[in-house]
JSON list of C-alpha atoms in Angstrom, two decimals:
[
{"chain": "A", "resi": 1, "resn": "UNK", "atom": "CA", "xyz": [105.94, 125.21, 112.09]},
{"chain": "A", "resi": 2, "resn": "UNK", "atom": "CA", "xyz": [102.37, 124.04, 111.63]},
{"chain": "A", "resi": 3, "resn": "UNK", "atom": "CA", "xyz": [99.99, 124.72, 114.33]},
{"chain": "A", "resi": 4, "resn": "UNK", "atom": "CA", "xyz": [98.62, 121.72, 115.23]},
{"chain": "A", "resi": 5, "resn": "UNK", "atom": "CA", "xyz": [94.39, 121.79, 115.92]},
{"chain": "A", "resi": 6, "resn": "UNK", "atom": "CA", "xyz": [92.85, 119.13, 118.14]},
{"chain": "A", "resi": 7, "resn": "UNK", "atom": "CA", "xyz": [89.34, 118.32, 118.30]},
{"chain": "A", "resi": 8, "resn": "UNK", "atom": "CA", "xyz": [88.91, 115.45, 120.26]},
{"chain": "A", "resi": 9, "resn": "UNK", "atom": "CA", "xyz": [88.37, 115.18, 124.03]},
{"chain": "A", "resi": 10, "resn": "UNK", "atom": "CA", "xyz": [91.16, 113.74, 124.69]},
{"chain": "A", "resi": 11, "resn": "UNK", "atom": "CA", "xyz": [94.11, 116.17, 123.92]},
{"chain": "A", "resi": 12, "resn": "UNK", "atom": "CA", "xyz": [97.31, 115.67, 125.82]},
{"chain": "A", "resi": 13, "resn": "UNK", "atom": "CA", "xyz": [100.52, 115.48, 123.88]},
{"chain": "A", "resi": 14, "resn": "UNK", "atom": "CA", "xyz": [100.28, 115.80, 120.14]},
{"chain": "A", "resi": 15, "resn": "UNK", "atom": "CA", "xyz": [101.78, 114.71, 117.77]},
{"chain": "A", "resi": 16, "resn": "UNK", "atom": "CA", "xyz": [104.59, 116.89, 116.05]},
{"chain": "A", "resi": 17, "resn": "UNK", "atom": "CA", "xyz": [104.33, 118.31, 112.35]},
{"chain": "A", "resi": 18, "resn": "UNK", "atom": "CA", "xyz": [105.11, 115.93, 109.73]},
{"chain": "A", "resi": 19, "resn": "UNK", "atom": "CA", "xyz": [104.68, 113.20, 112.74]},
{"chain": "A", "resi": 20, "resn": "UNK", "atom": "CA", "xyz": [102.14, 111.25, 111.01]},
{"chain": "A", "resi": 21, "resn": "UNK", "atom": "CA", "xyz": [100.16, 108.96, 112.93]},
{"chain": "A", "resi": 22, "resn": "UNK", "atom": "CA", "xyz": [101.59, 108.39, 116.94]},
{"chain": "A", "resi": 23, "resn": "UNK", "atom": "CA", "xyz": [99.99, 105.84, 119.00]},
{"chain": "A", "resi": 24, "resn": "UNK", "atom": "CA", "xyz": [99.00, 106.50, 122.28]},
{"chain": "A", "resi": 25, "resn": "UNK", "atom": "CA", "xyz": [99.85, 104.63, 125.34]},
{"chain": "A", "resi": 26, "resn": "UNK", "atom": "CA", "xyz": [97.84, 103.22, 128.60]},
{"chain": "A", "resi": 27, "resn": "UNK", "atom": "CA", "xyz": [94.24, 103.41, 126.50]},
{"chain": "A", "resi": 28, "resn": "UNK", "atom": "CA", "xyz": [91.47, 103.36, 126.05]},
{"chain": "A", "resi": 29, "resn": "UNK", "atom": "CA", "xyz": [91.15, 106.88, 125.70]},
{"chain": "A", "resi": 30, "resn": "UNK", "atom": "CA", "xyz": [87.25, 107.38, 126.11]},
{"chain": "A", "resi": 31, "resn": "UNK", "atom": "CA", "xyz": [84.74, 105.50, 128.49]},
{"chain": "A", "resi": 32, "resn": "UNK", "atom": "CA", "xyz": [83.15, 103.24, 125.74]},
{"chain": "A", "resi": 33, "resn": "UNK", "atom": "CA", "xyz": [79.87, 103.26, 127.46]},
{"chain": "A", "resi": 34, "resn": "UNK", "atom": "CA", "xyz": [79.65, 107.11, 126.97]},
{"chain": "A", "resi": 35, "resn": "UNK", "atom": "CA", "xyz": [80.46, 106.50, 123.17]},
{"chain": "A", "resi": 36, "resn": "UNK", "atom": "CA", "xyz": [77.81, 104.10, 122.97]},
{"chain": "A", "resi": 37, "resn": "UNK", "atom": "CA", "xyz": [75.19, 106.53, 124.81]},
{"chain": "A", "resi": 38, "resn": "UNK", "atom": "CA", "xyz": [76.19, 109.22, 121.81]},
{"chain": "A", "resi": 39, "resn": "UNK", "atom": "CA", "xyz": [76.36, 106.51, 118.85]},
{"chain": "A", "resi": 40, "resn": "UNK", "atom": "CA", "xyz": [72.62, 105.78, 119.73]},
{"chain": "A", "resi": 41, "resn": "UNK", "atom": "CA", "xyz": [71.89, 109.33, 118.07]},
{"chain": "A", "resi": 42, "resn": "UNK", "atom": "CA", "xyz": [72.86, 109.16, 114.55]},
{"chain": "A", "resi": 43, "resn": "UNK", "atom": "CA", "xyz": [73.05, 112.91, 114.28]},
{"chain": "A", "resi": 44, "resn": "UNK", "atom": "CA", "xyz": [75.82, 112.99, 117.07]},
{"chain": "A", "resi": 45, "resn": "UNK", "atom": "CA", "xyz": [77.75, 110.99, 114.78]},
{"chain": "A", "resi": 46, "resn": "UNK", "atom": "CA", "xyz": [79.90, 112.33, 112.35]},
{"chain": "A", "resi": 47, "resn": "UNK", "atom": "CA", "xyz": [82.17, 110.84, 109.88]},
{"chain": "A", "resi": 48, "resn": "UNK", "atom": "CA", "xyz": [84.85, 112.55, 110.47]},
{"chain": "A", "resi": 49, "resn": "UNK", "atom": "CA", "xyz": [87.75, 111.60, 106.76]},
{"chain": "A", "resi": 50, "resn": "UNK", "atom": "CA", "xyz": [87.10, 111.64, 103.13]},
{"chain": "A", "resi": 51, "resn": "UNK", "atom": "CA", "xyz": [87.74, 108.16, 103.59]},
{"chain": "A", "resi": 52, "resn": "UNK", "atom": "CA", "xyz": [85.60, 106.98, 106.41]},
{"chain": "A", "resi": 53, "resn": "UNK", "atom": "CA", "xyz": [82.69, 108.88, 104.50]},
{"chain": "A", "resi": 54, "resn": "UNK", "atom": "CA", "xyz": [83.74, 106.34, 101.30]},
{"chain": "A", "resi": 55, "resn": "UNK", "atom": "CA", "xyz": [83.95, 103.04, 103.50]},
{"chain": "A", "resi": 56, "resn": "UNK", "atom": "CA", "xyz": [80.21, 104.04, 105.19]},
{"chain": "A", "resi": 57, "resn": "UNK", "atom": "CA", "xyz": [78.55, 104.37, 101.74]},
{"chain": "A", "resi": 58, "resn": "UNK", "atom": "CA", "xyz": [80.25, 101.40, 100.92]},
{"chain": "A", "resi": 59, "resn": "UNK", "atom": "CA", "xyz": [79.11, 99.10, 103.70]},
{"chain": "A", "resi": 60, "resn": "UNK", "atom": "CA", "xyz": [76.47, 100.57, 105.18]},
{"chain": "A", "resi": 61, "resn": "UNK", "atom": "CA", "xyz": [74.60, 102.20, 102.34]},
{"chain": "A", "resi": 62, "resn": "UNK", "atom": "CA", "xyz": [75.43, 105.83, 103.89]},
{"chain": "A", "resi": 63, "resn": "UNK", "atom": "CA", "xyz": [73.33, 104.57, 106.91]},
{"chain": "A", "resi": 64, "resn": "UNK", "atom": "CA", "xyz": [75.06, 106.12, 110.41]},
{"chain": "A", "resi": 65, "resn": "UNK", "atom": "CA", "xyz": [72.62, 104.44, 112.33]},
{"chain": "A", "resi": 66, "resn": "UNK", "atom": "CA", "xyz": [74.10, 101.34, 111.03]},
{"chain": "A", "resi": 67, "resn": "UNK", "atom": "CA", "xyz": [77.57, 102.61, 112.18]},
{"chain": "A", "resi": 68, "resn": "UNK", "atom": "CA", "xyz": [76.03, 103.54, 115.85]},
{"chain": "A", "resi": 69, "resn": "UNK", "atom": "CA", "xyz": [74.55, 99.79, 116.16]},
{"chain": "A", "resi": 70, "resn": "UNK", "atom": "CA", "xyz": [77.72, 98.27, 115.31]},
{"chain": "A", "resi": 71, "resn": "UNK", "atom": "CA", "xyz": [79.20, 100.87, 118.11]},
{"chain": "A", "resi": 72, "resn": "UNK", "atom": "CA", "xyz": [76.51, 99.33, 120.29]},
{"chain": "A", "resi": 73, "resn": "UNK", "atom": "CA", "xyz": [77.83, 96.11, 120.23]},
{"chain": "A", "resi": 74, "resn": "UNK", "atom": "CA", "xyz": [81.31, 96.58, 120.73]},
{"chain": "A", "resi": 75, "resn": "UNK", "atom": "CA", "xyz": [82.81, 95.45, 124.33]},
{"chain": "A", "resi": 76, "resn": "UNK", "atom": "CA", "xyz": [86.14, 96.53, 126.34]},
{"chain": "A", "resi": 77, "resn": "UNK", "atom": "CA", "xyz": [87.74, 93.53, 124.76]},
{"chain": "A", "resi": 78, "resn": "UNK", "atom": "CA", "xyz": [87.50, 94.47, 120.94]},
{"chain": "A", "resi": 79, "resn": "UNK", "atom": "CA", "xyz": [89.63, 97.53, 121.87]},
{"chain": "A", "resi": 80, "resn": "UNK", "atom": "CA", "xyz": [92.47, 97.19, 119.82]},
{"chain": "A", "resi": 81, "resn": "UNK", "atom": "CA", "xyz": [94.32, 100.34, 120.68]},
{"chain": "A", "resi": 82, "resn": "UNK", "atom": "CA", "xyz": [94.73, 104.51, 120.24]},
{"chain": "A", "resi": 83, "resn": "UNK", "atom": "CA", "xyz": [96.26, 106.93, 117.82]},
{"chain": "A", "resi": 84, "resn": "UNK", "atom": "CA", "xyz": [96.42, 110.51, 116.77]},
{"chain": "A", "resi": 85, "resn": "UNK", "atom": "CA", "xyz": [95.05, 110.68, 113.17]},
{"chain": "A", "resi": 86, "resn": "UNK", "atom": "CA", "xyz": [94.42, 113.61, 111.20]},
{"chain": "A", "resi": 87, "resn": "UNK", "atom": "CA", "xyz": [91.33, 113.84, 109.16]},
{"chain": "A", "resi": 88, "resn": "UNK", "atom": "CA", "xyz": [93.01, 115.51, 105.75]},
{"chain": "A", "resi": 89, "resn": "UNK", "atom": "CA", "xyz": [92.14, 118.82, 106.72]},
{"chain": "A", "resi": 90, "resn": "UNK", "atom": "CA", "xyz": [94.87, 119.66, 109.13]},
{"chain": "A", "resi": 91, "resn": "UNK", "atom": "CA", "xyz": [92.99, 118.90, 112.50]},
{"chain": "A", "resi": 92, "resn": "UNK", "atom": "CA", "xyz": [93.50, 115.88, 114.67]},
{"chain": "A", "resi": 93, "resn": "UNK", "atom": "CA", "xyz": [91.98, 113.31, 117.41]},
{"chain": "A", "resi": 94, "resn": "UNK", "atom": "CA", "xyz": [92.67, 111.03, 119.74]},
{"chain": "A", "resi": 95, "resn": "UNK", "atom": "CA", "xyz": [91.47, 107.90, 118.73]},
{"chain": "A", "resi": 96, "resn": "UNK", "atom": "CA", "xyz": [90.29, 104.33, 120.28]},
{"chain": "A", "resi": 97, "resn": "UNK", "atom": "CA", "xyz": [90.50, 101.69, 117.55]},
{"chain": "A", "resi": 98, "resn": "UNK", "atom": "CA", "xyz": [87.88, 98.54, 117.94]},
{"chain": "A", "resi": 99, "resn": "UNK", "atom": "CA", "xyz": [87.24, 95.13, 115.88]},
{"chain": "A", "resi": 100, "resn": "UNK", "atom": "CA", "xyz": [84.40, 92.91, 116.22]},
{"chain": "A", "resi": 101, "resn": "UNK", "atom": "CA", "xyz": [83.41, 90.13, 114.33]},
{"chain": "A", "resi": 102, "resn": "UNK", "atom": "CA", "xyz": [79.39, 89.35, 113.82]},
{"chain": "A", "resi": 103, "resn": "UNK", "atom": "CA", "xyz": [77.86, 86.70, 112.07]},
{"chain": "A", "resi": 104, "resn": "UNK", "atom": "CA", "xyz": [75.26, 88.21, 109.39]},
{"chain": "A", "resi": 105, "resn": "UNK", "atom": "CA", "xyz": [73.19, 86.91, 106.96]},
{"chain": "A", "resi": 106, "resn": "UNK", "atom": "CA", "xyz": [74.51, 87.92, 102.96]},
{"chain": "A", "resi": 107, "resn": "UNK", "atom": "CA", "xyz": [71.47, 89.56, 101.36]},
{"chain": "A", "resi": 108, "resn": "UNK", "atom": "CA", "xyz": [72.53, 87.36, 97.92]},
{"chain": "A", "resi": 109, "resn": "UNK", "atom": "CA", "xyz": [72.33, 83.91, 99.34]},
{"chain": "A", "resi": 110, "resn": "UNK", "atom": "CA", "xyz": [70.80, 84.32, 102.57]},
{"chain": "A", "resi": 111, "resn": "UNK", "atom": "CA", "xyz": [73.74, 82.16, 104.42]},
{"chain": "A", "resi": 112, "resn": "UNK", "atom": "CA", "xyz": [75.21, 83.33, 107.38]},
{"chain": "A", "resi": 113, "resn": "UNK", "atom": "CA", "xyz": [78.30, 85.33, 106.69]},
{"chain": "A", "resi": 114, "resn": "UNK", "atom": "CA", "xyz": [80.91, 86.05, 109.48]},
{"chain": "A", "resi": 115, "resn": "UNK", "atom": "CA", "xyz": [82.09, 89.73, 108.99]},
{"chain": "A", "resi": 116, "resn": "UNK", "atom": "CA", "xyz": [85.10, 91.31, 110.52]},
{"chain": "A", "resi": 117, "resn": "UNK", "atom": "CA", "xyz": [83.97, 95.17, 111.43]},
{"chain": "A", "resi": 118, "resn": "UNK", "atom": "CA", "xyz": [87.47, 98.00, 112.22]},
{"chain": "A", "resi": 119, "resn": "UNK", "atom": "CA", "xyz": [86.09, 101.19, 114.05]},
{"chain": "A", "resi": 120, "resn": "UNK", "atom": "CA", "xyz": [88.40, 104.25, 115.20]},
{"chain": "A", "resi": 121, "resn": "UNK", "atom": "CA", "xyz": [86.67, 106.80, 116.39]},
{"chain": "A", "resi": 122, "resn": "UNK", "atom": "CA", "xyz": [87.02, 109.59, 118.65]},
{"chain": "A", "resi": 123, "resn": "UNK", "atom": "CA", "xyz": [84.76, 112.01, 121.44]},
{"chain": "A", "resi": 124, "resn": "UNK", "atom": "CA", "xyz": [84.61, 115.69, 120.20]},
{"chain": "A", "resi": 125, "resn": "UNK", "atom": "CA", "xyz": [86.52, 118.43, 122.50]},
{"chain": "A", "resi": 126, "resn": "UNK", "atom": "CA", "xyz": [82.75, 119.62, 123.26]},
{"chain": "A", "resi": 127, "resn": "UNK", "atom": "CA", "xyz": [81.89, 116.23, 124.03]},
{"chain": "A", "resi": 128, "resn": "UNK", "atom": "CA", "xyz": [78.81, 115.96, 122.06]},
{"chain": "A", "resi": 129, "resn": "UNK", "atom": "CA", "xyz": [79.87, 113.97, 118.94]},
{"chain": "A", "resi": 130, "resn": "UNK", "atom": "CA", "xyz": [81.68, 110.90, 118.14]},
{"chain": "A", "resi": 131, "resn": "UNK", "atom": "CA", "xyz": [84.01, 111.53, 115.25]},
{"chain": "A", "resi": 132, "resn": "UNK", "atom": "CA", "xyz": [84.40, 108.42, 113.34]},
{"chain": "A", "resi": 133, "resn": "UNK", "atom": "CA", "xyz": [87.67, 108.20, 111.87]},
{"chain": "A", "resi": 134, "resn": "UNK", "atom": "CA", "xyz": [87.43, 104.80, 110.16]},
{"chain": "A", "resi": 135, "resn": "UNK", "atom": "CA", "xyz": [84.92, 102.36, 109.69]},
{"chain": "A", "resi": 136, "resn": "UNK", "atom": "CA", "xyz": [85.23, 99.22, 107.50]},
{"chain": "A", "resi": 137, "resn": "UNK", "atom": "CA", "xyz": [84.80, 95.20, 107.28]}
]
C-alpha cells in the first residue's frame, strides 16, 4: 500500500490508493475570503500540477498575479464544488473548485469578449499558500 501524503489544510478522509479523484461532501472546504487575503500575494501562490503550470503560461502569460485577481473576484456562488486531486507527484489536497465568467476586452480586436475562468485550488497544511490545482478559461 501507498502512503498517501496530504498537503492541504483540509485533511480528513483521503482518498484510497489507486482511488483517483473523490469528491468531497458538505463544501466549501476553505473560507474563500482567507484565500482571497493569500491570492493578493503572488508569492503565496503556487501552482501546484505540471498542468496548471501549462494552462497559466497559456492564459495568463506566466503572470500569478493575474491568477490572484481572478481569485479576487470570485464570490460564494461560483463555488462549484471539492475534490481530492493529486498533483503527479504522489501528494494530495483538498480542493474547492470555482467558475466565473468576466467580460474582457480581446487584445486583437479590442471587442468585449465574455470568458469563462475554472479555478481549483487548495490552502497549504501550514496555511500560508494557496496551491492552485487548475486554472483555465
Amino acid at each position: 500500500m501507498v502512503k498517501i501524503f496530504v498537503l492541504s489544510e483540509y485533511s480528513l478522509n483521503p482518498p484510497e490508493d489507486g482511488q483517483g479523484r473523490v469528491k468531497i461532501a458538505n463544501g466549501p472546504l476553505y473560507e474563500l475570503q482567507l484565500v482571497q487575503t493569500l491570492a493578493r500575494d503572488e508569492s503565496r501562490i503556487n501552482a501546484w500540477t505540471e498542468k496548471c503550470r501549462k494552462d497559466v503560461r497559456k492564459w495568463f502569460d506566466d503572470d500569478l498575479e493575474r491568477v490572484g485577481d481572478l481569485i479576487s473576484v470570485l464570490k460564494p456562488g461560483d463555488y462549484i464544488d471539492s475534490e481530492w486531486c493529486e498533483n503527479g507527484k504522489g501528494a494530495w489536497a483538498a480542493c474547492d473548485a470555482y467558475s466565473i465568467s468576466l467580460v474582457e476586452t480581446a487584445p486583437a480586436t479590442g471587442r468585449p469578449v465574455r470568458m469563462e475562468y475554472f479555478l481549483k485550488f487548495a490552502v497549504s497544511k501550514t496555511g500560508a499558500l494557496v496551491l492552485i490545482v487548475s486554472c483555465h478559461a
